[in-house]
Coordinates of C-alpha atoms in Angstrom, one line a residue:
Chain E
X1 CA 11.4 36.0 -31.2
X2 CA 9.1 38.6 -32.8
X3 CA 6.1 39.7 -30.9
X4 CA 3.6 39.1 -33.7
X5 CA -0.1 39.3 -33.2
X6 CA -1.6 36.3 -31.4
X7 CA -2.1 34.0 -34.2
X8 CA -4.6 31.2 -34.2
X9 CA -3.0 28.0 -33.2
X10 CA -1.9 26.4 -36.4
X11 CA 0.2 23.3 -36.7
X12 CA 2.8 25.2 -38.7
X13 CA 6.1 23.6 -37.9
X14 CA 8.0 26.7 -38.5
X15 CA 6.3 28.7 -35.8
X16 CA 6.0 25.9 -33.2
X17 CA 8.4 26.9 -30.5
X18 CA 10.6 24.1 -29.2
X19 CA 12.0 23.8 -25.8
X20 CA 15.4 25.4 -25.7
X21 CA 18.2 22.9 -25.2
X22 CA 21.4 24.4 -23.9
X23 CA 24.4 22.5 -25.3
X24 CA 27.4 23.1 -23.1
X25 CA 30.9 22.6 -24.2
X26 CA 33.2 20.7 -21.8
X27 CA 34.8 23.9 -20.5
X28 CA 31.5 25.6 -20.0
X29 CA 30.1 22.4 -18.3
X30 CA 33.1 22.3 -15.9
X31 CA 32.7 26.0 -15.1
X32 CA 29.0 25.5 -14.4
X33 CA 29.2 22.2 -12.5
X34 CA 32.6 22.2 -10.9
X35 CA 33.9 25.7 -10.5
X36 CA 30.7 27.8 -10.2
X37 CA 31.8 29.4 -6.9
X38 CA 35.1 29.7 -5.0
X39 CA 34.0 27.0 -2.4
X40 CA 32.8 24.6 -5.2
X41 CA 36.2 25.1 -6.9
X42 CA 37.9 24.4 -3.6
X43 CA 35.8 21.2 -3.0
X44 CA 36.6 20.1 -6.6
X45 CA 40.3 20.5 -6.1
X46 CA 40.2 18.7 -2.7
X47 CA 38.2 15.8 -4.1
X48 CA 40.5 15.4 -7.1
X49 CA 43.5 15.4 -4.7
X50 CA 42.0 12.7 -2.4
X51 CA 41.1 10.5 -5.4
X52 CA 44.6 11.0 -6.8
X53 CA 46.0 9.7 -3.5
X54 CA 43.5 6.9 -2.9
X55 CA 43.0 5.3 -6.4
X56 CA 46.7 4.4 -7.1
X57 CA 47.1 3.1 -3.6
X58 CA 44.0 1.0 -3.9
X59 CA 45.0 -0.2 -7.3
X60 CA 48.4 -1.3 -5.9
X61 CA 46.8 -3.1 -3.0
X62 CA 43.9 -4.7 -4.9
X63 CA 45.7 -5.6 -8.2
X64 CA 49.3 -4.9 -9.0
X65 CA 50.8 -5.9 -5.7
X66 CA 48.3 -8.7 -4.9
X67 CA 49.2 -12.3 -4.9
X68 CA 47.1 -15.2 -6.4
X69 CA 46.8 -18.8 -5.7
X70 CA 50.1 -20.6 -5.8
X71 CA 51.4 -18.1 -3.3
X72 CA 51.7 -19.3 0.3
X73 CA 50.7 -17.3 3.4
X74 CA 54.4 -16.7 4.0
X75 CA 54.9 -15.1 0.6
X76 CA 51.8 -13.1 1.1
X77 CA 53.1 -11.6 4.3
X78 CA 56.2 -10.3 2.5
X79 CA 54.3 -8.1 0.1
X80 CA 52.0 -5.1 0.9
X81 CA 49.3 -6.2 -1.6
X82 CA 46.1 -8.1 -1.1
X83 CA 46.5 -11.8 -0.6
X84 CA 43.8 -13.3 -2.9
X85 CA 45.5 -16.6 -2.4
X86 CA 43.8 -16.6 1.1
X87 CA 40.3 -16.2 -0.5
X88 CA 41.2 -18.9 -3.1
X89 CA 42.2 -21.2 -0.2
X90 CA 39.2 -20.5 2.0
X91 CA 36.3 -19.4 -0.2
X92 CA 34.5 -22.7 0.3
X93 CA 34.7 -22.4 4.0
X94 CA 33.4 -18.8 3.8
X95 CA 30.6 -19.6 1.4
X96 CA 29.5 -22.9 2.8
X97 CA 30.8 -23.0 6.4
X98 CA 31.3 -26.5 7.8
X99 CA 29.0 -28.3 5.4
X100 CA 30.8 -31.6 4.6
X101 CA 33.4 -30.6 2.0
X102 CA 32.7 -33.2 -0.7
X103 CA 28.9 -32.5 -0.4
X104 CA 29.2 -28.7 -0.9
X105 CA 27.5 -28.9 -4.4
X106 CA 24.3 -29.2 -2.4
X107 CA 24.4 -25.8 -0.7
X108 CA 25.6 -24.4 -4.0
X109 CA 22.5 -25.7 -5.7
X110 CA 20.4 -24.4 -2.9
X111 CA 21.8 -20.9 -3.2
X112 CA 21.3 -20.9 -7.0
X113 CA 17.7 -22.2 -6.5
X114 CA 16.9 -19.5 -3.9
X115 CA 18.4 -16.7 -6.1
X116 CA 16.5 -18.0 -9.2
X117 CA 13.2 -18.0 -7.2
X118 CA 13.9 -14.5 -5.9
X119 CA 14.6 -13.3 -9.5
X120 CA 11.4 -14.9 -10.7
X121 CA 9.5 -13.2 -7.9
X122 CA 10.7 -9.9 -9.2
X123 CA 8.6 -10.2 -12.3
X124 CA 5.2 -8.7 -11.7
X125 CA 3.6 -11.0 -14.2
X126 CA 4.5 -13.9 -11.9
X127 CA 2.5 -12.4 -9.0
X128 CA -0.2 -15.0 -8.8
X129 CA -0.9 -18.4 -7.4
X130 CA 1.8 -20.0 -9.5
X131 CA 4.5 -18.2 -7.6
X132 CA 3.3 -19.8 -4.4
X133 CA 3.6 -23.2 -6.0
X134 CA 7.1 -22.4 -7.3
X135 CA 8.2 -21.3 -3.8
X136 CA 6.6 -24.4 -2.2
X137 CA 8.3 -26.8 -4.5
X138 CA 11.6 -24.8 -4.5
X139 CA 11.9 -24.5 -0.8
X140 CA 11.1 -28.3 -0.5
X141 CA 14.0 -28.9 -2.9
X142 CA 16.2 -26.5 -0.9
X143 CA 15.3 -28.4 2.3
X144 CA 16.2 -31.8 0.7
X145 CA 19.5 -30.4 -0.6
X146 CA 20.5 -29.0 2.7
X147 CA 19.3 -31.7 5.1
X148 CA 19.4 -34.7 2.8
X149 CA 18.6 -38.0 4.4
X150 CA 16.5 -38.9 1.4
X151 CA 17.1 -39.8 -2.3
X152 CA 20.5 -41.2 -1.4
X153 CA 21.8 -37.9 0.0
X154 CA 23.6 -38.1 3.3
X155 CA 21.9 -36.5 6.2
X156 CA 23.6 -33.2 7.2
X157 CA 22.6 -31.7 10.6
X158 CA 21.8 -28.1 10.4
X159 CA 24.4 -27.2 13.0
X160 CA 26.9 -27.9 10.1
X161 CA 25.2 -25.4 7.8
X162 CA 26.9 -22.2 7.2
X163 CA 28.0 -19.4 5.0
X164 CA 25.9 -17.9 2.2
X165 CA 23.1 -20.4 2.1
X166 CA 22.5 -19.9 5.8
X167 CA 22.5 -16.1 5.5
X168 CA 20.1 -16.3 2.5
X169 CA 17.8 -18.8 4.2
X170 CA 17.6 -16.8 7.5
X171 CA 16.8 -13.6 5.5
X172 CA 14.4 -15.1 2.9
X173 CA 12.4 -17.4 5.2
X174 CA 12.5 -14.7 8.0
X175 CA 11.2 -11.9 5.8
X176 CA 8.7 -14.2 3.9
X177 CA 7.1 -15.2 7.2
X178 CA 7.5 -11.8 8.9
X179 CA 5.9 -9.8 6.1
X180 CA 2.3 -11.3 6.2
X181 CA 2.6 -11.4 10.0
X182 CA 3.4 -7.7 10.0
X183 CA 0.4 -6.9 7.8
X184 CA -1.8 -8.6 10.3
X185 CA -0.1 -6.7 13.2
X186 CA -0.5 -3.4 11.4
X187 CA -4.2 -4.1 10.7
X188 CA -4.6 -5.3 14.3
X189 CA -3.1 -2.1 15.6
X190 CA -5.7 -0.1 13.7
X191 CA -8.6 -2.4 14.6
X192 CA -11.6 -1.2 16.4
X193 CA -11.8 -4.4 18.4
X194 CA -10.1 -3.6 21.7
X195 CA -8.5 -7.0 22.4
X196 CA -7.0 -7.3 19.0
X197 CA -5.8 -3.8 19.1
X198 CA -4.1 -4.0 22.5
X199 CA -2.5 -7.3 21.7
X200 CA -1.0 -5.9 18.6
X201 CA 0.2 -2.7 20.3
X202 CA 1.7 -4.7 23.2
X203 CA 3.5 -7.1 20.9
X204 CA 4.9 -4.4 18.6
X205 CA 6.1 -2.1 21.5
X206 CA 7.5 -5.0 23.5
X207 CA 9.6 -6.4 20.6
X208 CA 10.6 -3.0 19.3
X209 CA 11.9 -2.0 22.7
X210 CA 14.4 -4.7 22.8
X211 CA 17.6 -5.0 20.7
X212 CA 17.7 -7.9 18.2
X213 CA 20.9 -9.2 19.9
X214 CA 19.1 -9.6 23.3
X215 CA 16.2 -11.3 21.6
X216 CA 18.6 -13.7 19.9
X217 CA 20.3 -14.3 23.3
X218 CA 17.0 -14.9 25.0
X219 CA 15.9 -17.3 22.2
X220 CA 19.2 -19.2 22.5
X221 CA 20.0 -19.1 26.2
X222 CA 16.8 -18.4 28.1
X223 CA 14.2 -20.3 26.2
X224 CA 15.7 -23.7 27.1
X225 CA 15.5 -22.8 30.8
X226 CA 11.7 -22.5 30.6
X227 CA 11.2 -25.6 28.5
X228 CA 11.0 -29.1 30.0
X229 CA 14.3 -31.0 30.2
X230 CA 15.1 -32.9 27.0
X231 CA 12.9 -30.7 24.9
X232 CA 15.4 -28.5 23.1
X233 CA 14.3 -27.0 19.9
X234 CA 17.3 -26.5 17.7
X235 CA 19.4 -23.4 17.7
X236 CA 18.9 -22.4 14.1
X237 CA 15.1 -22.6 14.5
X238 CA 15.2 -20.5 17.6
X239 CA 17.3 -17.9 15.9
X240 CA 15.0 -17.9 13.0
X241 CA 11.9 -17.4 15.2
X242 CA 13.5 -14.5 17.1
X243 CA 14.4 -13.0 13.8
X244 CA 10.9 -13.3 12.4
X245 CA 9.4 -11.9 15.6
X246 CA 11.7 -8.9 15.4
X247 CA 11.2 -8.2 11.7
X248 CA 7.4 -8.5 12.0
X249 CA 7.3 -5.8 14.6
X250 CA 9.4 -3.4 12.6
X251 CA 7.6 -4.0 9.3
X252 CA 4.2 -3.7 11.0
X253 CA 5.1 -0.1 11.9
X254 CA 6.2 0.7 8.4
X255 CA 3.0 -0.8 7.0
X256 CA 0.9 1.1 9.5
X257 CA 2.4 4.3 8.1
X258 CA 1.1 3.3 4.6
X259 CA -2.4 2.5 6.0
X260 CA -2.6 5.9 7.6
X261 CA -1.7 7.6 4.4
X262 CA -4.9 6.2 2.7
X263 CA -7.6 8.9 2.6
X264 CA -10.8 8.2 4.5
X265 CA -12.8 8.6 1.2
X266 CA -11.3 5.3 0.0
X267 CA -12.6 3.4 3.1
X268 CA -16.0 5.1 2.7
X269 CA -16.3 4.4 -1.0
X270 CA -15.5 0.7 -0.3
X271 CA -18.0 0.6 2.6
X272 CA -20.7 2.3 0.5
X273 CA -20.4 -0.4 -2.2
X274 CA -21.0 -3.0 0.4
X275 CA -17.6 -4.6 0.5
X276 CA -16.8 -6.6 3.6
X277 CA -13.8 -5.7 5.9
X278 CA -11.5 -8.2 4.3
X279 CA -12.6 -7.4 0.7
X280 CA -12.0 -3.7 1.4
X281 CA -8.6 -4.4 3.0
X282 CA -7.3 -6.8 0.4
X283 CA -8.7 -5.1 -2.8
X284 CA -8.6 -1.4 -1.9
X285 CA -6.6 -0.5 1.1
X286 CA -3.5 -2.8 1.1
X287 CA -2.6 -2.4 -2.6
X288 CA -2.4 1.3 -2.2
X289 CA -0.8 1.3 1.3
X290 CA 1.9 -1.1 0.3
X291 CA 2.7 0.8 -2.8
X292 CA 3.3 3.9 -0.8
X293 CA 5.6 2.2 1.7
X294 CA 7.8 0.3 -0.8
X295 CA 10.9 2.4 -0.1
X296 CA 10.8 2.0 3.7
X297 CA 9.9 -1.7 3.4
X298 CA 12.9 -2.3 1.2
X299 CA 15.0 -0.2 3.6
X300 CA 13.8 -2.6 6.4
X301 CA 14.5 -5.7 4.2
X302 CA 18.0 -4.5 3.5
X303 CA 18.6 -3.7 7.1
X304 CA 17.4 -7.2 8.2
X305 CA 19.4 -9.0 5.4
X306 CA 22.5 -7.5 7.0
X307 CA 21.3 -8.0 10.5
X308 CA 21.3 -11.8 10.0
X309 CA 25.0 -11.5 10.7
X310 CA 24.1 -11.0 14.4
X311 CA 23.3 -14.7 14.7
X312 CA 27.1 -15.2 14.9
X313 CA 26.9 -14.2 18.6
X314 CA 24.9 -17.4 19.4
X315 CA 27.4 -19.5 17.4
X316 CA 25.7 -19.9 14.1
X317 CA 28.0 -19.9 11.2
X318 CA 26.4 -17.4 8.8
X319 CA 28.5 -15.7 6.1
X320 CA 30.0 -13.3 8.5
X321 CA 30.9 -15.9 11.1
X322 CA 32.2 -18.3 8.5
X323 CA 34.6 -15.6 7.3
X324 CA 35.9 -15.2 10.8
X325 CA 36.3 -18.9 11.1
X326 CA 38.4 -18.9 8.0
X327 CA 40.7 -16.4 9.8
X328 CA 41.1 -18.8 12.7
X329 CA 43.4 -21.0 10.7
X330 CA 46.8 -20.4 12.3
X331 CA 48.5 -20.4 8.9
X332 CA 46.2 -17.7 7.5
X333 CA 45.7 -15.6 10.5
X334 CA 45.6 -11.9 9.9
X335 CA 44.1 -11.5 6.4
X336 CA 41.1 -9.6 7.7
X337 CA 41.0 -7.1 4.9
X338 CA 40.7 -9.7 2.2
X339 CA 38.2 -11.7 4.2
X340 CA 35.9 -8.8 5.1
X341 CA 36.1 -7.2 1.6
X342 CA 35.1 -10.5 0.1
X343 CA 31.9 -10.8 2.2
X344 CA 31.2 -7.1 1.9
X345 CA 31.1 -7.5 -1.8
X346 CA 28.6 -10.3 -1.5
X347 CA 26.4 -8.4 0.9
X348 CA 26.6 -5.3 -1.3
X349 CA 25.5 -7.2 -4.4
X350 CA 22.3 -8.4 -2.7
X351 CA 21.5 -5.1 -1.1
X352 CA 22.2 -3.1 -4.2
X353 CA 20.0 -5.3 -6.2
X354 CA 17.1 -5.0 -3.7
X355 CA 17.5 -1.2 -3.8
X356 CA 17.5 -1.1 -7.6
X357 CA 14.5 -3.4 -7.8
X358 CA 12.5 -1.3 -5.4
X359 CA 13.1 1.8 -7.5
X360 CA 11.9 0.1 -10.7
X361 CA 8.9 -1.4 -8.8
X362 CA 8.0 2.0 -7.5
X363 CA 8.1 3.5 -11.0
X364 CA 6.0 0.6 -12.4
X365 CA 3.3 0.8 -9.7
X366 CA 3.0 4.6 -9.9
X367 CA 2.7 4.6 -13.7
X368 CA -0.9 4.9 -14.9
X369 CA -2.4 6.2 -11.7
X370 CA -0.9 9.5 -10.8
X371 CA -3.0 11.0 -7.9
Chain D
X1 CA -33.7 -12.1 14.9
X2 CA -36.3 -9.9 16.4
X3 CA -35.0 -6.8 14.8
X4 CA -35.2 -8.3 11.3
X5 CA -38.7 -9.5 11.9
X6 CA -39.7 -6.1 13.2
X7 CA -38.1 -4.6 10.2
X8 CA -39.8 -6.8 7.6
X9 CA -43.1 -6.4 9.4
X10 CA -43.2 -2.7 8.6
X11 CA -45.7 -1.4 6.2
X12 CA -44.5 -2.1 2.6
X13 CA -46.2 1.2 1.5
X14 CA -44.4 3.2 4.1
X15 CA -41.5 4.1 1.8
X16 CA -38.2 2.7 0.9
X17 CA -36.4 4.9 3.5
X18 CA -37.9 5.7 6.8
X19 CA -36.2 7.9 9.4
X20 CA -38.1 8.1 12.7
X21 CA -37.0 10.4 15.4
X22 CA -33.3 10.2 14.5
X23 CA -30.8 12.0 16.6
X24 CA -27.0 12.2 16.3
X25 CA -24.3 13.9 18.3
X26 CA -20.6 14.5 17.5
X27 CA -19.3 14.6 21.1
X28 CA -21.4 17.5 22.6
X29 CA -22.5 18.8 19.2
X30 CA -26.0 17.9 18.4
X31 CA -25.7 17.4 14.6
X32 CA -29.1 15.8 13.8
X33 CA -32.2 16.7 15.9
X34 CA -35.3 14.6 15.7
X35 CA -35.2 13.8 12.0
X36 CA -38.4 12.3 10.6
X37 CA -38.3 11.5 6.9
X38 CA -40.1 9.1 4.7
X39 CA -39.0 8.6 1.1
X40 CA -41.2 6.7 -1.3
X41 CA -39.9 4.7 -4.2
X42 CA -39.0 6.9 -7.2
X43 CA -39.0 10.0 -5.2
X44 CA -36.3 12.6 -5.9
X45 CA -35.4 14.7 -2.9
X46 CA -33.0 17.6 -2.8
X47 CA -31.5 18.6 0.6
X48 CA -30.2 22.1 1.0
X49 CA -29.2 24.4 3.8
X50 CA -26.2 26.3 5.1
X51 CA -22.9 24.4 5.6
X52 CA -22.8 22.5 8.9
X53 CA -26.5 22.1 9.0
X54 CA -26.3 18.3 9.0
X55 CA -27.5 17.5 5.5
X56 CA -24.5 15.4 4.5
X57 CA -24.6 13.7 7.9
X58 CA -28.3 12.9 7.3
X59 CA -27.7 11.1 4.0
X60 CA -24.5 9.4 5.3
X61 CA -26.7 7.9 8.1
X62 CA -28.8 6.2 5.5
X63 CA -25.9 3.8 4.5
X64 CA -24.4 4.0 7.9
X65 CA -21.2 5.8 7.0
X66 CA -22.3 7.7 10.1
X67 CA -23.9 6.0 13.1
X68 CA -27.1 7.5 14.6
X69 CA -27.5 7.4 18.3
X70 CA -31.3 7.6 18.7
X71 CA -34.3 6.8 16.6
X72 CA -34.8 4.3 13.8
X73 CA -33.6 4.2 10.2
X74 CA -35.2 1.5 8.0
X75 CA -34.0 1.1 4.5
X76 CA -35.9 -1.2 2.1
X77 CA -37.3 -3.1 5.1
X78 CA -34.0 -3.5 6.9
X79 CA -33.3 -1.6 10.1
X80 CA -29.9 -0.2 10.5
X81 CA -28.4 -1.3 13.8
X82 CA -25.0 -2.5 14.9
X83 CA -25.6 -5.7 13.0
X84 CA -22.9 -5.9 10.3
X85 CA -24.9 -8.2 8.1
X86 CA -27.8 -5.8 8.0
X87 CA -25.5 -2.9 7.3
X88 CA -23.9 -4.7 4.4
X89 CA -27.4 -5.7 3.1
X90 CA -28.4 -2.0 3.1
X91 CA -25.2 -0.9 1.5
X92 CA -25.7 -3.3 -1.4
X93 CA -29.0 -1.6 -2.3
X94 CA -27.9 2.0 -1.7
X95 CA -25.5 3.7 -4.1
X96 CA -23.5 6.7 -3.0
X97 CA -21.7 9.4 -4.9
X98 CA -19.2 11.6 -3.0
X99 CA -18.1 15.1 -3.4
X100 CA -14.5 14.0 -4.0
X101 CA -15.5 11.0 -6.3
X102 CA -13.4 8.6 -4.2
X103 CA -12.6 6.4 -7.2
X104 CA -10.0 3.7 -6.5
X105 CA -6.8 5.1 -8.0
X106 CA -5.0 1.8 -8.4
X107 CA -7.7 0.3 -10.5
X108 CA -8.8 1.0 -14.0
X109 CA -12.2 2.7 -14.7
X110 CA -13.6 -0.7 -15.7
X111 CA -12.1 -2.4 -12.6
X112 CA -13.6 0.3 -10.4
X113 CA -17.0 -0.5 -11.9
X114 CA -16.8 -4.3 -11.7
X115 CA -15.1 -4.7 -8.3
X116 CA -18.3 -4.6 -6.2
X117 CA -20.5 -6.6 -8.6
X118 CA -17.9 -9.3 -8.7
X119 CA -17.0 -9.5 -5.0
X120 CA -20.3 -8.4 -3.4
X121 CA -22.9 -9.6 -5.9
X122 CA -20.7 -12.6 -7.0
X123 CA -21.4 -11.9 -10.6
X124 CA -19.3 -13.6 -13.2
X125 CA -16.5 -11.3 -14.5
X126 CA -17.8 -11.2 -18.1
X127 CA -21.3 -10.3 -17.0
X128 CA -20.0 -7.6 -14.6
X129 CA -17.9 -6.1 -17.4
X130 CA -20.8 -6.0 -19.8
X131 CA -22.9 -4.2 -17.2
X132 CA -20.1 -1.8 -16.5
X133 CA -19.7 -1.0 -20.2
X134 CA -23.4 -0.4 -20.4
X135 CA -23.3 2.2 -17.6
X136 CA -20.1 3.7 -18.8
X137 CA -21.8 4.3 -22.1
X138 CA -24.7 5.8 -20.3
X139 CA -22.5 8.3 -18.6
X140 CA -20.9 8.8 -22.0
X141 CA -17.3 7.7 -21.3
X142 CA -17.0 4.1 -22.6
X143 CA -13.7 5.0 -24.3
X144 CA -12.0 5.7 -21.0
X145 CA -12.7 2.1 -19.6
X146 CA -9.0 1.1 -19.5
X147 CA -7.6 4.3 -18.2
X148 CA -6.9 5.0 -14.5
X149 CA -8.9 7.6 -12.6
X150 CA -5.9 10.0 -12.4
X151 CA -6.0 10.3 -16.1
X152 CA -9.5 11.7 -16.2
X153 CA -10.9 15.1 -15.6
X154 CA -13.0 15.8 -12.5
X155 CA -16.3 15.7 -14.4
X156 CA -15.3 12.4 -16.0
X157 CA -14.3 11.0 -12.7
X158 CA -17.6 11.9 -11.1
X159 CA -19.5 10.3 -14.0
X160 CA -17.5 7.1 -13.5
X161 CA -18.4 7.3 -9.8
X162 CA -22.0 7.4 -10.7
X163 CA -21.6 4.5 -13.1
X164 CA -19.7 2.5 -10.4
X165 CA -22.7 2.9 -8.1
X166 CA -25.2 2.0 -10.8
X167 CA -23.4 -1.2 -11.6
X168 CA -24.6 -2.5 -8.2
X169 CA -28.1 -1.9 -9.5
X170 CA -29.1 0.1 -6.4
X171 CA -32.6 0.9 -5.3
X172 CA -31.6 4.3 -3.9
X173 CA -28.9 6.7 -4.9
X174 CA -27.4 9.2 -2.5
X175 CA -25.5 12.2 -3.8
X176 CA -23.3 14.1 -1.4
X177 CA -22.6 17.4 -3.0
X178 CA -21.6 15.7 -6.3
X179 CA -20.7 18.9 -8.2
X180 CA -19.1 21.0 -5.4
X181 CA -15.6 19.9 -6.2
X182 CA -15.9 20.4 -9.9
X183 CA -14.7 23.2 -12.2
X184 CA -17.7 25.2 -13.4
X185 CA -17.5 23.9 -16.9
X186 CA -17.8 20.3 -15.8
X187 CA -20.9 20.7 -13.5
X188 CA -23.3 20.4 -16.4
X189 CA -22.0 17.1 -17.7
X190 CA -22.6 15.6 -14.2
X191 CA -26.0 17.2 -13.7
X192 CA -27.1 15.9 -17.1
X193 CA -26.3 12.4 -16.0
X194 CA -28.2 12.9 -12.8
X195 CA -31.2 14.4 -14.6
X196 CA -31.2 11.3 -16.9
X197 CA -31.3 9.1 -13.9
X198 CA -34.1 11.0 -12.3
X199 CA -36.1 10.7 -15.5
X200 CA -35.8 6.9 -15.4
X201 CA -37.4 6.8 -12.0
X202 CA -34.4 6.3 -9.7
X203 CA -35.0 7.1 -6.1
X204 CA -32.6 9.9 -5.3
X205 CA -31.5 11.9 -2.3
X206 CA -29.2 14.7 -3.3
X207 CA -27.4 17.2 -1.2
X208 CA -26.6 20.1 -3.5
X209 CA -26.4 23.8 -4.0
X210 CA -27.5 23.5 -7.6
X211 CA -30.9 25.2 -7.2
X212 CA -31.6 24.9 -11.0
X213 CA -31.3 21.1 -10.6
X214 CA -33.6 21.2 -7.6
X215 CA -36.2 23.2 -9.5
X216 CA -36.2 21.0 -12.6
X217 CA -35.9 17.5 -11.1
X218 CA -36.9 17.3 -7.4
X219 CA -40.3 16.2 -6.1
X220 CA -39.5 17.7 -2.8
X221 CA -36.9 20.1 -1.4
X222 CA -35.8 19.9 2.2
X223 CA -34.3 22.8 4.0
X224 CA -32.1 22.0 6.9
X225 CA -30.6 24.3 9.5
X226 CA -28.8 23.4 12.8
X227 CA -29.6 19.7 12.5
X228 CA -33.3 20.1 11.9
X229 CA -35.5 19.8 8.9
X230 CA -36.9 23.3 9.0
X231 CA -39.1 23.2 5.9
X232 CA -40.0 20.9 3.1
X233 CA -42.1 21.4 0.1
X234 CA -42.4 20.7 -3.6
X235 CA -39.9 22.9 -5.5
X236 CA -42.2 25.6 -7.0
X237 CA -43.8 26.4 -3.6
X238 CA -40.4 26.0 -1.8
X239 CA -38.7 28.7 -3.9
X240 CA -41.6 31.0 -4.5
X241 CA -43.3 30.8 -1.2
X242 CA -40.9 29.9 1.6
X243 CA -42.6 29.8 5.0
X244 CA -39.9 30.1 7.6
X245 CA -37.6 33.1 8.1
X246 CA -34.5 30.9 8.1
X247 CA -35.5 29.5 4.7
X248 CA -36.1 33.0 3.3
X249 CA -32.8 34.2 4.6
X250 CA -31.0 31.2 3.0
X251 CA -32.7 31.5 -0.3
X252 CA -32.0 35.2 -0.5
X253 CA -28.3 34.5 0.2
X254 CA -27.9 31.8 -2.5
X255 CA -30.2 33.3 -5.1
X256 CA -29.2 36.9 -4.8
X257 CA -26.4 36.7 -7.3

């Protein structure tokens, strides 16, 4: 460029300088990104070699050597490919547990309904009272589908529930109840009222100091010891309560982090306008605090979604436990890889979606009000 | 409710704000010492003094963002005590503008202005919005109503903050160094709005270092140092004929350049 005299800023398209865009050819791109230094070159070669080993082997196992439905377990054992016939044989047991076989359309509908409601809740335009109504009606329908006993549906005890609907219900109900509870706990921990504060602190520290497994054990084994004979709240409910208590304590600490990130000026401005404590909290503080902690909240949600699999230690047949049950069939014993891969994919789809959604939500909420 | 009765029984001509023998400590630090101040309706007071002299603390006691430990503060006939209802009653009538604006970043300019009228005054939304637009026009930024605070300049944000306070139709406005955080070229646009307010008869208490503003608008200038009101006078006398040595020193420091 010439170093001409500083001209007055004129919208002359010829002189407007554009940002330089470097177009790289494929060779130049590779040199810059893959072989820029000797150790990067070494890493590139190493990674290509590993992929060259792994991908064909995986392809053979997953696809070309795998066996589909008409194959029997004996045939499967003779080849070194995946036995998808096993999944085809057992998928209903894995997905729906021991729910009566000819009634399994009911948990299927329940799952579809829950997923539909979750998707609807993702849309921010739906965040109003209507969403509460949708969930109220939806969960009632889910309960009717799962339990039955009305509308001509056979009654199904919840000890027979299992698989994906159970995992989803534990996670969705658990987090839906734990989340508002955790907000109250986080606010309580920051309260100026000594009793509320110490109750919140004690609760959070006590629950956080105990592994979820031991809490589940306590809920399942110890609780009945303290209750009068004959009064035996059901196992699933006890697990759900333990799960809620645990999630609430963890989420409370995450939310407290968000509350602490709000500048004092926001509290003062709200106070100076004469807002009451709850108006200030609901209208000013929480919207900002929760936006800040979306990533760690989703992180916690994802962790707890997977932690529902711990209920298997007290004999509840969630997705994880149901897949183990499928392996207990003497004829199909040993097809662990197929079984775990199958449920891993299911867990992954849900968690990946949560992660993607949180990223888009973060972008949406930050747009417009950059600090 | 003996305190309320005592408060309402005070002399109506005594002034809209009364501070009687007010003391405050931060730990061991005596930040306000025996403050006695009476402000009549429509009066415009400028507080000045070196930093740490307690001037911000003084006006923050008037809407109880800070708690005083001794003495009495009575605002519009209501005494400030620990009683939350009375504090909220005072805050409804006293607007405040902060050094760092403290707009709500997650709400639009219009929502910033209508929030308190809708939730505190229980005004219908349409009415609150009409009032908000009126005041946004007065601070000359109605076209920004649907933007977020982060999209505005400092001077514009401070004018919104003033409009937000005015929407509550306050009887008193407190300004806590409203121009200190602004770039120099934006100070005037905020001061112009404040001068306009003063001309309309708003009761104002303003902590500021803008001595030009003090000279042109104030009825009374208060000089504070080490937690005390050292001197107070009408602006002409205050600047031309300061009495105490501390005032003279302060004025020589801020007016010398």
